[in-house]
Coordinates of N, CA and C in Angstrom, one line a residue:
X1469 N -14.8 -2.0 9.8 CA -15.6 -1.3 9.4 C -15.4 -0.6 7.8
X1470 N -16.3 -1.0 6.4 CA -15.5 -0.2 5.0 C -16.1 0.9 5.1
X1471 N -14.6 1.4 3.8 CA -14.7 3.5 4.1 C -14.6 3.9 2.9
X1472 N -15.0 4.5 1.8 CA -15.2 4.9 0.6 C -14.8 5.4 -0.1
X1473 N -13.7 6.5 0.0 CA -14.4 7.9 -0.7 C -14.0 8.0 -2.2
X1474 N -14.3 8.6 -2.5 CA -14.6 9.5 -4.0 C -14.7 11.0 -4.1
X1475 N -13.9 10.8 -5.3 CA -14.0 12.5 -5.3 C -15.0 13.0 -7.4
X1476 N -15.0 13.9 -7.7 CA -15.6 14.6 -9.1 C -15.2 15.6 -9.3
X1477 N -14.9 16.3 -10.9 CA -14.8 17.3 -10.9 C -16.4 18.5 -10.9
X1478 N -16.8 18.9 -10.7 CA -18.5 19.1 -11.4 C -17.2 20.5 -12.4
X1479 N -18.7 20.2 -13.7 CA -18.4 21.7 -14.3 C -19.4 22.1 -14.6
X1480 N -19.9 23.1 -15.6 CA -21.5 23.9 -15.3 C -22.0 22.7 -16.6
X1481 N -23.3 22.5 -17.1 CA -23.8 21.2 -17.8 C -24.9 22.3 -18.4
X1482 N -25.1 22.8 -19.4 CA -26.0 23.3 -20.6 C -27.0 23.5 -20.6
X1483 N -28.0 23.7 -21.2 CA -29.4 23.9 -21.2 C -29.2 23.0 -22.5
X1484 N -30.5 21.1 -23.4 CA -30.2 21.3 -24.7 C -30.5 22.2 -25.7
X1485 N -29.2 22.3 -26.3 CA -29.9 23.0 -27.3 C -28.6 24.9 -27.0
X1486 N -28.3 24.8 -26.4 CA -27.9 26.5 -25.7 C -26.7 26.3 -25.4
X1487 N -26.1 27.3 -26.1 CA -24.9 26.6 -26.7 C -23.3 27.8 -25.6
X1488 N -22.9 27.9 -25.6 CA -21.6 28.4 -24.4 C -20.0 28.4 -24.8
X1489 N -19.8 30.0 -24.2 CA -18.2 30.4 -25.2 C -17.7 29.8 -24.1
X1490 N -16.2 29.4 -24.5 CA -15.6 28.7 -23.8 C -13.9 29.2 -24.2
X1491 N -13.4 29.0 -22.9 CA -11.8 29.5 -23.4 C -11.1 28.7 -23.2
X1492 N -10.9 27.2 -23.0 CA -9.8 26.3 -23.8 C -10.6 25.3 -24.5
X1493 N -9.3 24.6 -25.0 CA -10.2 23.2 -26.3 C -10.3 22.3 -25.6
X1494 N -10.2 22.3 -24.3 CA -11.1 21.4 -23.5 C -12.4 20.9 -23.7
X1495 N -13.3 22.3 -23.4 CA -14.5 22.9 -23.3 C -14.5 23.0 -21.8
X1496 N -13.7 23.1 -20.8 CA -14.1 22.9 -19.8 C -13.9 24.3 -18.6
X1497 N -13.6 25.2 -19.7 CA -13.8 26.9 -18.7 C -15.0 27.6 -19.6
X1498 N -15.6 27.4 -19.0 CA -17.4 28.2 -19.6 C -16.9 30.0 -18.8
X1499 N -17.1 30.8 -20.2 CA -16.7 32.0 -20.0 C -17.8 33.4 -20.5
X1500 N -17.5 34.2 -19.4 CA -18.9 35.7 -20.5 C -17.9 36.4 -20.5
X1501 N -16.4 36.7 -20.7 CA -15.2 37.2 -21.1 C -14.3 37.3 -21.3
X1502 N -13.9 38.1 -22.6 CA -12.5 37.7 -24.0 C -11.8 38.5 -23.5
X1503 N -10.5 38.4 -24.2 CA -9.9 40.0 -24.0 C -9.5 39.8 -25.0
X1504 N -9.4 41.5 -25.4 CA -9.2 41.8 -26.7 C -8.6 41.3 -28.1
X1505 N -6.9 41.2 -27.4 CA -5.8 40.9 -27.8 C -5.3 39.9 -27.7
X1506 N -5.9 39.1 -28.5 CA -4.3 36.7 -28.4 C -5.4 36.4 -27.8
X1507 N -6.6 36.3 -27.6 CA -7.7 35.3 -27.0 C -8.0 34.3 -28.5
X1508 N -8.3 32.7 -28.3 CA -8.8 32.8 -28.9 C -10.7 31.3 -28.1
X1509 N -11.6 32.0 -28.7 CA -13.0 31.1 -28.4 C -13.5 30.4 -28.8
X1510 N -13.5 29.3 -27.9 CA -14.5 27.8 -29.0 C -15.9 28.2 -28.1
X1511 N -16.7 27.6 -28.9 CA -17.7 27.0 -29.2 C -18.8 25.6 -28.8
X1512 N -19.5 25.4 -27.7 CA -20.1 24.4 -28.2 C -21.8 24.6 -27.5
X1513 N -22.4 23.1 -28.4 CA -23.9 23.4 -28.4 C -24.1 21.8 -27.9
X1514 N -25.0 21.4 -26.6 CA -25.5 20.2 -26.7 C -27.2 19.9 -27.1
X1515 N -26.8 19.2 -28.1 CA -28.3 18.9 -28.9 C -28.5 17.5 -29.7
X1516 N -28.2 16.9 -27.9 CA -28.9 15.7 -28.8 C -30.0 14.7 -29.8
X1517 N -30.9 15.3 -30.7 CA -31.6 14.7 -31.2 C -31.1 15.2 -33.1
X1518 N -30.3 16.0 -32.9 CA -29.6 16.3 -33.6 C -28.5 15.5 -34.4
X1519 N -28.4 14.1 -33.4 CA -27.5 13.3 -33.9 C -27.8 12.9 -35.1
X1520 N -27.7 13.1 -35.8 CA -28.9 12.2 -37.0 C -27.8 10.9 -37.4
X1521 N -26.4 10.2 -37.3 CA -26.2 8.7 -38.0 C -25.2 8.3 -36.1
X1522 N -25.4 8.1 -35.6 CA -25.1 7.1 -34.6 C -23.4 6.6 -34.5
X1523 N -23.9 6.0 -35.8 CA -22.3 6.1 -36.6 C -21.1 6.7 -36.3
X1524 N -21.5 7.7 -36.8 CA -21.1 9.3 -37.5 C -20.7 9.8 -36.9
X1525 N -19.7 10.8 -36.8 CA -20.1 12.6 -36.4 C -20.3 13.5 -37.3
X1526 N -21.5 13.8 -36.1 CA -22.7 14.7 -37.5 C -21.4 16.3 -36.7
X1527 N -23.0 17.7 -37.3 CA -22.3 18.7 -37.2 C -23.6 19.3 -37.2
X1528 N -23.9 20.5 -36.7 CA -24.6 21.9 -36.9 C -23.8 23.0 -36.8
X1529 N -24.5 24.3 -37.4 CA -24.7 25.2 -37.6 C -24.8 26.3 -36.5
X1530 N -24.0 27.3 -36.1 CA -24.0 27.8 -35.5 C -23.6 29.7 -35.8
X1531 N -24.9 31.0 -35.7 CA -24.6 31.9 -36.2 C -23.3 32.8 -35.4
X1532 N -23.2 33.8 -35.4 CA -22.0 34.8 -33.8 C -21.7 35.6 -34.8
X1533 N -22.0 37.1 -34.7 CA -22.0 38.2 -34.7 C -21.7 38.8 -33.1
X1534 N -20.8 40.4 -33.5 CA -20.5 41.2 -32.8 C -20.8 41.6 -32.7
X1535 N -21.8 42.1 -31.4 CA -22.4 43.7 -31.9 C -21.3 45.1 -31.2
X1536 N -22.1 46.4 -31.1 CA -20.4 46.9 -30.9 C -21.3 47.3 -29.9
X1537 N -20.5 47.7 -28.5 CA -21.1 48.4 -27.5 C -20.9 50.1 -28.0
X1538 N -20.2 50.1 -28.9 CA -20.9 51.7 -28.4 C -22.2 52.3 -29.0
X1539 N -22.3 51.7 -30.0 CA -23.8 51.8 -31.3 C -24.7 51.3 -31.7
X1540 N -24.4 49.7 -31.1 CA -25.9 49.1 -31.1 C -25.0 48.0 -32.8
X1541 N -24.5 48.4 -33.5 CA -24.2 47.9 -34.8 C -23.4 46.9 -35.1
X1542 N -24.3 46.0 -35.9 CA -22.9 44.6 -36.4 C -21.7 44.7 -36.6
X1543 N -20.9 44.3 -36.0 CA -19.3 44.5 -36.5 C -19.1 44.0 -37.6
X1544 N -19.3 42.4 -36.7 CA -18.8 41.5 -38.0 C -19.4 40.4 -37.2
X1545 N -19.8 38.9 -38.9 CA -20.8 37.7 -38.5 C -20.1 36.7 -39.1
X1546 N -20.3 35.5 -38.7 CA -19.4 34.1 -39.2 C -20.9 33.6 -39.1
X1547 N -20.4 31.9 -39.9 CA -21.1 31.1 -40.0 C -20.7 30.3 -39.5
X1548 N -20.9 29.3 -38.1 CA -20.0 28.6 -37.7 C -20.4 27.3 -37.5
X1549 N -19.5 26.2 -37.8 CA -19.9 24.6 -37.8 C -18.8 24.2 -36.8
X1550 N -19.9 23.2 -35.6 CA -19.7 22.7 -35.1 C -19.7 21.2 -35.8
X1551 N -19.1 20.2 -34.9 CA -18.7 18.7 -35.3 C -18.5 18.1 -34.4
X1552 N -19.8 17.5 -34.3 CA -19.8 16.6 -33.0 C -18.4 15.3 -32.4
X1553 N -18.3 15.6 -31.1 CA -17.0 15.7 -30.2 C -16.2 14.2 -30.4
X1554 N -18.0 12.4 -30.0 CA -17.9 12.0 -30.6 C -19.0 11.2 -31.8
X1555 N -18.9 10.0 -32.6 CA -20.5 9.5 -32.8 C -21.5 9.6 -31.9
X1556 N -22.9 9.4 -32.4 CA -24.2 9.7 -31.0 C -23.9 10.4 -29.7
X1557 N -22.2 11.5 -29.8 CA -22.5 11.9 -28.0 C -23.9 13.2 -28.7
X1558 N -24.5 13.9 -29.8 CA -24.6 15.0 -29.2 C -24.7 16.2 -29.1
X1559 N -22.8 16.2 -28.5 CA -23.0 17.5 -27.9 C -21.4 18.1 -29.3
X1560 N -21.8 19.1 -29.8 CA -21.2 19.6 -31.7 C -19.6 21.0 -30.4
X1561 N -18.6 20.9 -31.0 CA -17.9 22.1 -30.4 C -16.7 22.3 -32.0
X1562 N -17.0 23.9 -31.6 CA -15.9 24.1 -32.4 C -15.3 24.2 -32.8
X1563 N -14.1 24.5 -34.0 CA -12.4 23.6 -33.7 C -12.4 26.4 -32.9
X1564 N -10.6 26.5 -33.2 CA -10.4 27.7 -32.9 C -10.6 29.1 -33.0
X1565 N -11.2 29.5 -33.0 CA -11.5 30.8 -33.7 C -10.5 32.3 -32.9
X1566 N -9.6 32.8 -33.7 CA -9.4 33.8 -33.5 C -10.8 34.8 -32.5
X1567 N -9.2 35.6 -31.8 CA -10.3 36.5 -32.2 C -9.8 37.6 -31.6
X1568 N -9.3 39.1 -33.0 CA -8.6 40.0 -33.5 C -9.7 41.1 -33.5
X1569 N -8.7 42.6 -32.6 CA -9.4 43.8 -33.0 C -8.7 44.7 -33.6
X1570 N -7.3 43.8 -35.2 CA -6.6 44.4 -35.2 C -6.7 43.9 -37.0
X1571 N -7.8 43.9 -37.5 CA -8.2 43.7 -38.8 C -9.8 44.1 -38.9
X1572 N -10.3 43.8 -40.4 CA -11.1 45.4 -41.1 C -12.7 44.0 -41.1
X1573 N -12.8 43.4 -40.0 CA -13.9 43.0 -40.6 C -14.6 41.8 -41.7
X1574 N -14.6 40.7 -42.1 CA -15.0 40.2 -43.2 C -15.4 38.5 -43.7
X1575 N -16.5 38.6 -43.6 CA -17.9 37.8 -43.3 C -16.9 36.5 -44.2
X1576 N -17.6 35.2 -43.0 CA -16.9 33.8 -43.7 C -15.5 33.6 -43.3
X1577 N -14.6 34.3 -42.8 CA -13.2 34.2 -43.2 C -12.7 33.0 -41.7
X1578 N -13.7 32.9 -40.6 CA -13.7 32.0 -39.1 C -12.4 32.9 -37.8
X1579 N -12.2 35.1 -39.0 CA -12.4 35.6 -37.4 C -12.7 36.2 -36.8
X1580 N -12.4 36.6 -35.8 CA -14.5 37.3 -34.9 C -13.4 38.6 -33.9
X1581 N -13.4 39.5 -35.6 CA -13.0 41.4 -34.9 C -14.0 42.0 -34.2
X1582 N -13.2 41.8 -33.5 CA -14.0 43.1 -31.6 C -13.1 43.1 -31.7
X1583 N -13.8 44.8 -30.7 CA -12.6 46.3 -30.3 C -13.5 45.4 -29.5
X1584 N -12.5 46.4 -27.9 CA -13.1 46.5 -26.6 C -14.5 46.7 -25.9
X1585 N -15.7 46.6 -24.9 CA -16.2 47.0 -25.1 C -17.4 46.2 -26.2
X1586 N -17.2 45.6 -26.8 CA -18.3 45.3 -27.8 C -18.7 43.3 -27.6
X1587 N -19.4 43.2 -28.1 CA -20.1 41.9 -27.2 C -20.1 40.7 -28.0
X1588 N -19.9 40.0 -28.2 CA -19.7 38.5 -29.0 C -21.3 37.7 -29.1
X1589 N -22.1 37.5 -29.8 CA -22.8 36.8 -29.8 C -23.4 35.3 -30.2
X1590 N -23.9 34.4 -30.0 CA -23.9 32.9 -31.1 C -25.3 32.3 -30.3
X1591 N -26.0 32.2 -31.8 CA -26.9 31.8 -31.6 C -27.5 30.8 -32.4
X1592 N -27.6 29.6 -31.4 CA -28.3 27.8 -32.2 C -29.4 28.6 -32.6
X1593 N -29.9 27.6 -33.5 CA -31.6 26.7 -34.0 C -31.7 25.7 -34.6
X1594 N -32.2 25.1 -33.4 CA -32.8 23.4 -34.0 C -33.9 22.8 -34.7
X1595 N -33.7 22.7 -36.7 CA -34.8 23.3 -37.5 C -35.9 22.1 -36.8
X1596 N -34.8 21.2 -36.0 CA -36.7 19.7 -35.5 C -37.3 20.1 -34.7
X1597 N -36.5 20.6 -33.4 CA -37.0 21.2 -32.2 C -36.3 22.6 -31.6
X1598 N -37.5 23.4 -31.6 CA -37.0 24.6 -32.3 C -37.2 25.0 -30.6
X1599 N -37.9 24.3 -29.5 CA -37.3 24.0 -27.5 C -36.1 24.7 -27.9
X1600 N -35.1 23.3 -28.7 CA -33.9 23.0 -28.9 C -32.8 23.6 -29.6
X1601 N -33.3 25.6 -29.0 CA -32.5 26.5 -29.8 C -32.4 27.6 -28.5
X1602 N -31.1 27.8 -28.4 CA -30.4 29.5 -27.5 C -30.0 30.1 -28.1
X1603 N -29.2 31.2 -27.0 CA -28.1 32.0 -27.6 C -27.4 32.6 -26.5
X1604 N -26.0 32.7 -26.5 CA -25.1 33.3 -25.2 C -24.0 34.4 -25.7
X1605 N -23.4 35.4 -24.2 CA -23.2 36.2 -24.7 C -21.5 36.2 -24.2
X1606 N -20.8 36.3 -24.6 CA -19.7 37.2 -23.9 C -18.9 38.6 -24.5
X1607 N -18.6 39.2 -23.2 CA -18.1 41.3 -23.2 C -16.5 40.5 -23.4
X1608 N -16.8 41.9 -24.6 CA -14.8 41.6 -24.7 C -14.0 42.8 -23.4
X1609 N -13.0 42.3 -23.0 CA -11.9 43.5 -22.2 C -11.4 43.9 -22.6
X1610 N -10.7 44.9 -22.0 CA -9.8 46.1 -22.6 C -8.8 45.3 -21.9
X1611 N -7.5 45.6 -23.0 CA -7.0 44.1 -22.5 C -5.3 45.5 -21.8
X1612 N -4.9 44.8 -19.7 CA -4.2 45.9 -19.4 C -2.8 45.7 -19.4
X1613 N -2.3 47.0 -19.6 CA -0.9 47.4 -21.0 C -0.2 47.7 -19.2
X1614 N 1.1 47.2 -18.8 CA 1.8 48.4 -18.1 C 2.0 50.1 -18.5
X1615 N 1.9 50.2 -17.3 CA 2.4 52.3 -17.6 C 3.4 52.4 -16.1
X1616 N 3.2 53.5 -17.1 CA 3.7 54.4 -15.6 C 3.2 56.0 -15.2
X1617 N 3.0 56.1 -14.0 CA 3.0 57.1 -14.1 C 3.5 58.6 -13.1
X1618 N 3.3 59.5 -13.8 CA 4.0 60.3 -12.6 C 3.7 61.3 -12.1
X1619 N 4.0 61.9 -10.9 CA 3.4 62.8 -10.2 C 4.8 64.3 -9.9
X1620 N 4.3 65.5 -10.1 CA 5.7 66.0 -10.0 C 4.8 67.1 -9.0
X1621 N 6.3 67.7 -8.8 CA 6.2 68.4 -6.9 C 5.6 70.3 -7.9
X1622 N 6.6 70.4 -8.8 CA 6.4 72.0 -9.2 C 6.2 72.3 -10.7
X1623 N 6.2 72.5 -11.4 CA 5.8 72.9 -12.5 C 6.7 73.0 -13.6
X1624 N 7.9 73.0 -12.7 CA 9.3 72.4 -13.5 C 9.8 71.2 -13.7
X1625 N 9.1 71.0 -13.4 CA 9.3 68.7 -13.5 C 10.6 68.0 -12.8
X1626 N 10.6 69.2 -11.6 CA 11.5 68.8 -10.2 C 11.0 67.4 -9.6
X1627 N 12.4 67.0 -8.8 CA 11.7 66.1 -8.3 C 10.0 64.8 -8.0
X1628 N 10.5 64.1 -10.1 CA 9.6 63.0 -9.8 C 9.2 61.9 -9.0
X1629 N 8.0 62.2 -8.0 CA 7.9 61.0 -7.9 C 7.5 59.8 -8.9
X1630 N 7.7 58.2 -9.4 CA 7.4 57.1 -10.8 C 6.6 56.4 -9.3
X1631 N 4.9 55.9 -10.1 CA 4.8 55.0 -10.1 C 4.7 54.0 -11.0
X1632 N 5.7 53.1 -11.1 CA 5.1 52.1 -12.0 C 4.5 50.8 -11.6
X1633 N 2.8 50.6 -12.4 CA 2.7 49.4 -12.8 C 2.6 47.9 -14.2
X1634 N 2.9 47.0 -13.5 CA 2.4 46.6 -14.1 C 1.9 45.0 -14.2
X1635 N 1.0 45.2 -15.7 CA 0.1 43.5 -16.3 C -0.7 42.9 -15.1

């Protein structure tokens, strides 16, 4: 008897017009959280009817804003151009977007300024077909750090028991 074996990798599939946040340049790691420091953001939208010219790469624009987790204010906002991955693919992707918490937000600098507890929001609107519009969110998490906890047996500080935790 003849036998045949095959395997495949299953990746999440977004609905048309639904943007997604990714953590890698290959757009295989769809995420809903990012670290507040030293993390990068990638955005992808799939929208076949925005492939206006099958001979060239087209582009679309998404709006990204950062909502403050503490009081709901908008901290930063950016308009990000997504470029078609290949001509006629209808899959639009961003370049690398930096995520930082140490800068003052500036509109249009392509840097997403956010703090722990904030939320990234991405909105895509298709002018040709409103049903191909959508949004996604991602929570910004605090970065774990190394720490030392010290327990003392008495108020004079004698017999300290030290526990060290590495992040």
